[in-house]
Tab-separated table of C-alpha atoms in Angstrom:
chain	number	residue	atom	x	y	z
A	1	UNK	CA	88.708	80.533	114.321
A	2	UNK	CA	91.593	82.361	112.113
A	3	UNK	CA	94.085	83.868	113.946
A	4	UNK	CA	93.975	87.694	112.852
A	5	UNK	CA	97.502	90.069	112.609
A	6	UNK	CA	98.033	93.686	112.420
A	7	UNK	CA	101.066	95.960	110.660
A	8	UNK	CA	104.146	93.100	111.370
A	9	UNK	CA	106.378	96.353	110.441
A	10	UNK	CA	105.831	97.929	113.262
A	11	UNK	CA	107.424	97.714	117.130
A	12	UNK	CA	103.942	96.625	118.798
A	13	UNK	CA	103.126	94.280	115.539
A	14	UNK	CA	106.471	92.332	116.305
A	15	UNK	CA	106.136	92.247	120.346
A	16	UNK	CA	102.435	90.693	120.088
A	17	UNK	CA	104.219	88.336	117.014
A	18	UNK	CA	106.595	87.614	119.831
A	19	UNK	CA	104.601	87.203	122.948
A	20	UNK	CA	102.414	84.605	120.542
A	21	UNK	CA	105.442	82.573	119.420
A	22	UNK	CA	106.330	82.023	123.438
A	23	UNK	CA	104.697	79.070	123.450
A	24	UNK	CA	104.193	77.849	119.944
A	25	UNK	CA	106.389	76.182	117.525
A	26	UNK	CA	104.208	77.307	114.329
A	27	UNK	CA	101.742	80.494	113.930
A	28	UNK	CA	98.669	77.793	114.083
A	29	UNK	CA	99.205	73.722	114.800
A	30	UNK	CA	101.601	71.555	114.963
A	31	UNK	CA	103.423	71.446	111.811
A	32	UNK	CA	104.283	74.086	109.505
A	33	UNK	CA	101.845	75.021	107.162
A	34	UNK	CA	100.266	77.926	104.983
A	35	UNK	CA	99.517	79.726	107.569
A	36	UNK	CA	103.243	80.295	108.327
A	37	UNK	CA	103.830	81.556	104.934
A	38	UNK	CA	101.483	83.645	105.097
A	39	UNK	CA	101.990	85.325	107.984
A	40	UNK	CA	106.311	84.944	106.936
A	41	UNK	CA	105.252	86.636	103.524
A	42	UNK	CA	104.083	89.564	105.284
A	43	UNK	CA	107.504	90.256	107.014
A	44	UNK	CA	109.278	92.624	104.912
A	45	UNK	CA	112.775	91.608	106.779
A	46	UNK	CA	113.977	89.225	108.627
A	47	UNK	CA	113.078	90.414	112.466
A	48	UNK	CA	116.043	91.729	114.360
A	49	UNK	CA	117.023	89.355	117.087
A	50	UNK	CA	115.346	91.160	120.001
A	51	UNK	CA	112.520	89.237	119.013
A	52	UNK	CA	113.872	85.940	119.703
A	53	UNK	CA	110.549	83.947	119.501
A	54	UNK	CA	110.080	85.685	116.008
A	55	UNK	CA	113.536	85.038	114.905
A	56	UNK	CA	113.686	81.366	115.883
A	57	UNK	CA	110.341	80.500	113.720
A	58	UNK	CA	111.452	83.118	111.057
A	59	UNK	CA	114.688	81.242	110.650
A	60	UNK	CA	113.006	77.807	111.049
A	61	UNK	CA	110.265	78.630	108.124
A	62	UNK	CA	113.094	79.786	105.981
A	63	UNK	CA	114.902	76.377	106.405
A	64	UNK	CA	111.386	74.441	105.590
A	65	UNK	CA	111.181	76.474	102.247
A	66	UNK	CA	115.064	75.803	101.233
A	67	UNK	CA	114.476	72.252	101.869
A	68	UNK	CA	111.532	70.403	102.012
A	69	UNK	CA	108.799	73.278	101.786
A	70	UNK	CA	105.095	73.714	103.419
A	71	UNK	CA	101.993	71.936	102.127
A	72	UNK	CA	99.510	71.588	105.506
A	73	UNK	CA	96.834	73.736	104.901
A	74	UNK	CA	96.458	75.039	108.323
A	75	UNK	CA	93.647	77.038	110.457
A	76	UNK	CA	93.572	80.392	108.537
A	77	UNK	CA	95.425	83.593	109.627
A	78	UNK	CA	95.249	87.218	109.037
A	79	UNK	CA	97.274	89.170	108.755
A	80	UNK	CA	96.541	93.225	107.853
A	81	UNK	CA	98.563	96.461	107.148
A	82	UNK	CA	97.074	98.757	110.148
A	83	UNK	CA	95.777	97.565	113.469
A	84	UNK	CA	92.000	98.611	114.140
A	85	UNK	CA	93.700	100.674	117.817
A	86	UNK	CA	96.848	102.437	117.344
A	87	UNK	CA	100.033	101.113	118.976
A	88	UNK	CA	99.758	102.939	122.022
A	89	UNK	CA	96.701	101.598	122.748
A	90	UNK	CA	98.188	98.102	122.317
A	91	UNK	CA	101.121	98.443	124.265
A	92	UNK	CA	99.611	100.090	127.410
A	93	UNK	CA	95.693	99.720	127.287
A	94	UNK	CA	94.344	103.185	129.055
A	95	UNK	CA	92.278	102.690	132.388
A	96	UNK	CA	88.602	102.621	132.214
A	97	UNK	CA	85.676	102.620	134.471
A	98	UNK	CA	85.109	98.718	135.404
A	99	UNK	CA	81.234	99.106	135.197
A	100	UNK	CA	81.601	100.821	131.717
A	101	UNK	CA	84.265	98.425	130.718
A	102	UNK	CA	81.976	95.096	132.044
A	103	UNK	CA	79.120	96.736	130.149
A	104	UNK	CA	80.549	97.093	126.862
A	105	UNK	CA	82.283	93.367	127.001
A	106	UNK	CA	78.834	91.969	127.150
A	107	UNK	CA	77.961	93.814	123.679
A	108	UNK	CA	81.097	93.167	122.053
A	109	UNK	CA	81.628	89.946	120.156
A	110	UNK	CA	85.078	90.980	118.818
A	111	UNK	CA	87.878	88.021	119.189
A	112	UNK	CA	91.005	88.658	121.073
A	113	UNK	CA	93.422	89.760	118.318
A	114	UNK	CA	95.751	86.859	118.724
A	115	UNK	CA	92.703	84.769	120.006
A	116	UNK	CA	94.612	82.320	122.529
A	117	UNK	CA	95.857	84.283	124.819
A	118	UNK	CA	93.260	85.134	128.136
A	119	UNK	CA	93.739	87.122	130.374
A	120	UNK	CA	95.073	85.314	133.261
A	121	UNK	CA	98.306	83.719	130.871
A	122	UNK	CA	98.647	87.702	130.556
A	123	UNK	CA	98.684	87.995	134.239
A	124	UNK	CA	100.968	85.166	135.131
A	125	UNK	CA	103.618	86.177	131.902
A	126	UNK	CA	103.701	89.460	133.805
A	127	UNK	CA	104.029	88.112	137.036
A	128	UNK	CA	107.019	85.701	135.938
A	129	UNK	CA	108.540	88.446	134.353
A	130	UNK	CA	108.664	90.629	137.186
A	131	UNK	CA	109.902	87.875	139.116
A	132	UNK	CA	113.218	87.329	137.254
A	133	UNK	CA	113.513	91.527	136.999
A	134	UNK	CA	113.557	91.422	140.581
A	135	UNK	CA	115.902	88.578	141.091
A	136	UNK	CA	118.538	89.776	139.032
A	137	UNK	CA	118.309	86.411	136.785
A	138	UNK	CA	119.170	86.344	132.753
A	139	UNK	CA	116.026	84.483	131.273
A	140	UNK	CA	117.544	81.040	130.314
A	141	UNK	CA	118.105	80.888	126.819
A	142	UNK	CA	115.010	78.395	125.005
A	143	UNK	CA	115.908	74.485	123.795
A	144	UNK	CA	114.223	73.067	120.712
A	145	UNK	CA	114.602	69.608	119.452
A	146	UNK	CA	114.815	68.762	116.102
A	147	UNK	CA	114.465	65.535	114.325
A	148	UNK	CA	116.479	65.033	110.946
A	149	UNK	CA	116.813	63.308	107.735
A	150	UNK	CA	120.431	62.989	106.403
A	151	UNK	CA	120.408	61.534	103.054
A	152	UNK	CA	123.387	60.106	101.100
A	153	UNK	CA	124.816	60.555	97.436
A	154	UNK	CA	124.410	56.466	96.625
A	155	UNK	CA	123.938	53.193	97.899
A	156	UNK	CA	127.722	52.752	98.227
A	157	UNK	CA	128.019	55.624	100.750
A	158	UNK	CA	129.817	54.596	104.004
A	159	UNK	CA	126.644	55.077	106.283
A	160	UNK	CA	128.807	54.565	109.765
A	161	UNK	CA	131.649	56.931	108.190
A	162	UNK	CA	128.608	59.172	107.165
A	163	UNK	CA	127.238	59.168	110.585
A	164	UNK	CA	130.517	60.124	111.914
A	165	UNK	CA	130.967	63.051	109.675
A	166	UNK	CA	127.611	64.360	111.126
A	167	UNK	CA	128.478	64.022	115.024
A	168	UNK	CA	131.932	65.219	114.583
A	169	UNK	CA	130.052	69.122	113.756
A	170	UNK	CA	130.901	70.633	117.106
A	171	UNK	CA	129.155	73.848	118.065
A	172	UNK	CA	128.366	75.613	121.766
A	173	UNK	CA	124.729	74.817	122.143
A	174	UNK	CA	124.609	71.492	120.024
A	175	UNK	CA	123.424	68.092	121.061
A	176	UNK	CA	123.319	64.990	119.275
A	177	UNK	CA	121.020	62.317	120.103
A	178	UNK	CA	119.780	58.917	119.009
A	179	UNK	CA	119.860	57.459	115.318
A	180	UNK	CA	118.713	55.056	113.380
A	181	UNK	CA	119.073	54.092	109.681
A	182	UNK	CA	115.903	54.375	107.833
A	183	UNK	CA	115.613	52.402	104.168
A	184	UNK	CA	114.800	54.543	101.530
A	185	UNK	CA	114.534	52.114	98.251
A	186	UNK	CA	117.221	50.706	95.782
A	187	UNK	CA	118.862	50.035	98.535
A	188	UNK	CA	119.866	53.622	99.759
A	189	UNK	CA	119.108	54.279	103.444
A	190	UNK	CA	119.304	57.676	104.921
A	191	UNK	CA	120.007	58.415	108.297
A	192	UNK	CA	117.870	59.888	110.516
A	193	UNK	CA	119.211	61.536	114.176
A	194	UNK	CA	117.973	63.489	116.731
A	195	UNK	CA	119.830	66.876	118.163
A	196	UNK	CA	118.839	69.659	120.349
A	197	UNK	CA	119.606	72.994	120.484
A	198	UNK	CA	119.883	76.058	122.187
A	199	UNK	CA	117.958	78.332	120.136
A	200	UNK	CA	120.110	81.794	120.757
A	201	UNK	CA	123.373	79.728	120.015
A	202	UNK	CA	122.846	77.525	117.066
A	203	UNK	CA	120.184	78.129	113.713
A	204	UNK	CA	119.763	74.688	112.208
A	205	UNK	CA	119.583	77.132	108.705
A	206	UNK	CA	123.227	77.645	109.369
A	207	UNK	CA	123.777	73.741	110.767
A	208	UNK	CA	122.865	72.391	107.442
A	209	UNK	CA	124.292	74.926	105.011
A	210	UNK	CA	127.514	75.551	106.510
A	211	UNK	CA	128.275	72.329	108.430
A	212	UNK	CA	126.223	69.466	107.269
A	213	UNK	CA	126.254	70.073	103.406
A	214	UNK	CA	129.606	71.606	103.044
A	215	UNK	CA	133.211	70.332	102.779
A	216	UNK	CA	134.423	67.868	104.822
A	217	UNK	CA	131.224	66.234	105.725
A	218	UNK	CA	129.403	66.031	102.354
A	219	UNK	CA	131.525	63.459	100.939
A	220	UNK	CA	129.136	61.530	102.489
A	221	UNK	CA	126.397	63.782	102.489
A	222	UNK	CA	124.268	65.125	99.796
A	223	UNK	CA	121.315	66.785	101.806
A	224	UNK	CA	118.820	66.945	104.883
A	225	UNK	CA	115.840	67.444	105.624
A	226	UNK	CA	113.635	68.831	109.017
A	227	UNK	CA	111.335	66.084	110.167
A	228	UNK	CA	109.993	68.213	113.054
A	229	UNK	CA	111.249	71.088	114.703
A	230	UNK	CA	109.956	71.555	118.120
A	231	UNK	CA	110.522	73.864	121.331
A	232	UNK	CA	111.559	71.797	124.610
């Protein structure tokens, strides 16, 4: 069933957006697809970084269209200018009589507006967030892992001097992981390397644009690509 979206410009639009993207890598699925544009088309500006689940797939689909882009057809989403309830009513749902309230969810065949989400997840988000409130405890910042194709300018590229441009890149928050060459015809192979990352310290956007494709390290190489992208 599509996944339905009301006025992304607003504060309560963005918090649902956000409480969805909690425990999803993509709006629908497991891969980017047209759904994600969709639903990324719709955002006027890129979302301030309060909304960190927002901002980590915002940045993520932006990356996808610079590089490789989005084909996968996905589930089907919504997404609409006004919400049906006013934002009030969405942020802090007013108390009704429980017989009334039973009564009228028998007759009502309306989906949830971000459809996944039931009522006990609700209850145990809240109840994890009022645990760390009342500890005192920053929420850790979230991991994703991300696996990468680095390609080079030739077959005459240094692949081991390539390999050590890339894992020389440095940042708070970055993790490099296990490689392999991968053959790629004419006898080019690319690299292809695993890294995670901690998602408030490092954008792969910025990883690839102002590290990985920029002076020294392309000399060796000429672009990348995101395999998958994926929260830990």
């Amino acid at each position: 069933m599509a996944v339905a979206f009301y006025n992304l410009s607003s504060v309560a639009g963005l918090k649902k957006l956000d409480e969805y993207l909690l425990t999803r890598s993509y709006i629908t699925g497991y891969q980017a697809s047209k759904d994600d544009l969709t639903v990324h088309a719709a955002l006027s500006k890129p979302p301030s970084s309060e909304y960190v689940n927002v901002s980590r797939w915002y940045n993520h689909i932006e990356a996808l269209l610079r590089l490789s882009g989005v084909s996968a057809e996905g589930c089907g989403v919504t997404v609409e200018a006004s919400a049906p309830i006013t934002e009030e009513a969405v942020a802090t749902p007013p108390a009704v009589d429980t017989k009334a309230s039973a009564a009228e969810d028998d007759d009502d065949d309306d989906v949830d507006l971000f459809g996944e989400e039931t009522e006990e997840e609700k209850k145990a988000a809240e109840e994890r967030a009022a645990a760390v409130k009342a500890s005192g405890k920053k929420k850790e910042s979230g991991k994703s892992s991300v696996l990468m194709d680095v390609k080079p300018w030739d077959d005459e590229t240094d692949m081991k001097k390539l390999e050590e441009a890339v894992r020389s890149i440095k940042m708070e928050g970055l993790f490099w992981g296990a490689s392999k060459l991968v053959p790629v015809g004419y006898g080019i192979k690319k690299l292809q390397i695993m890294l995670s990352i901690v998602d408030d310290l490092v954008s792969v956007d910025d990883l690839i644009e102002d590290h990985l494709t920029s002076e020294p390290v392309n000399e060796y190489v000429q672009s990348c690509d995101i395999v998958a992208f994926n929260k830990i």
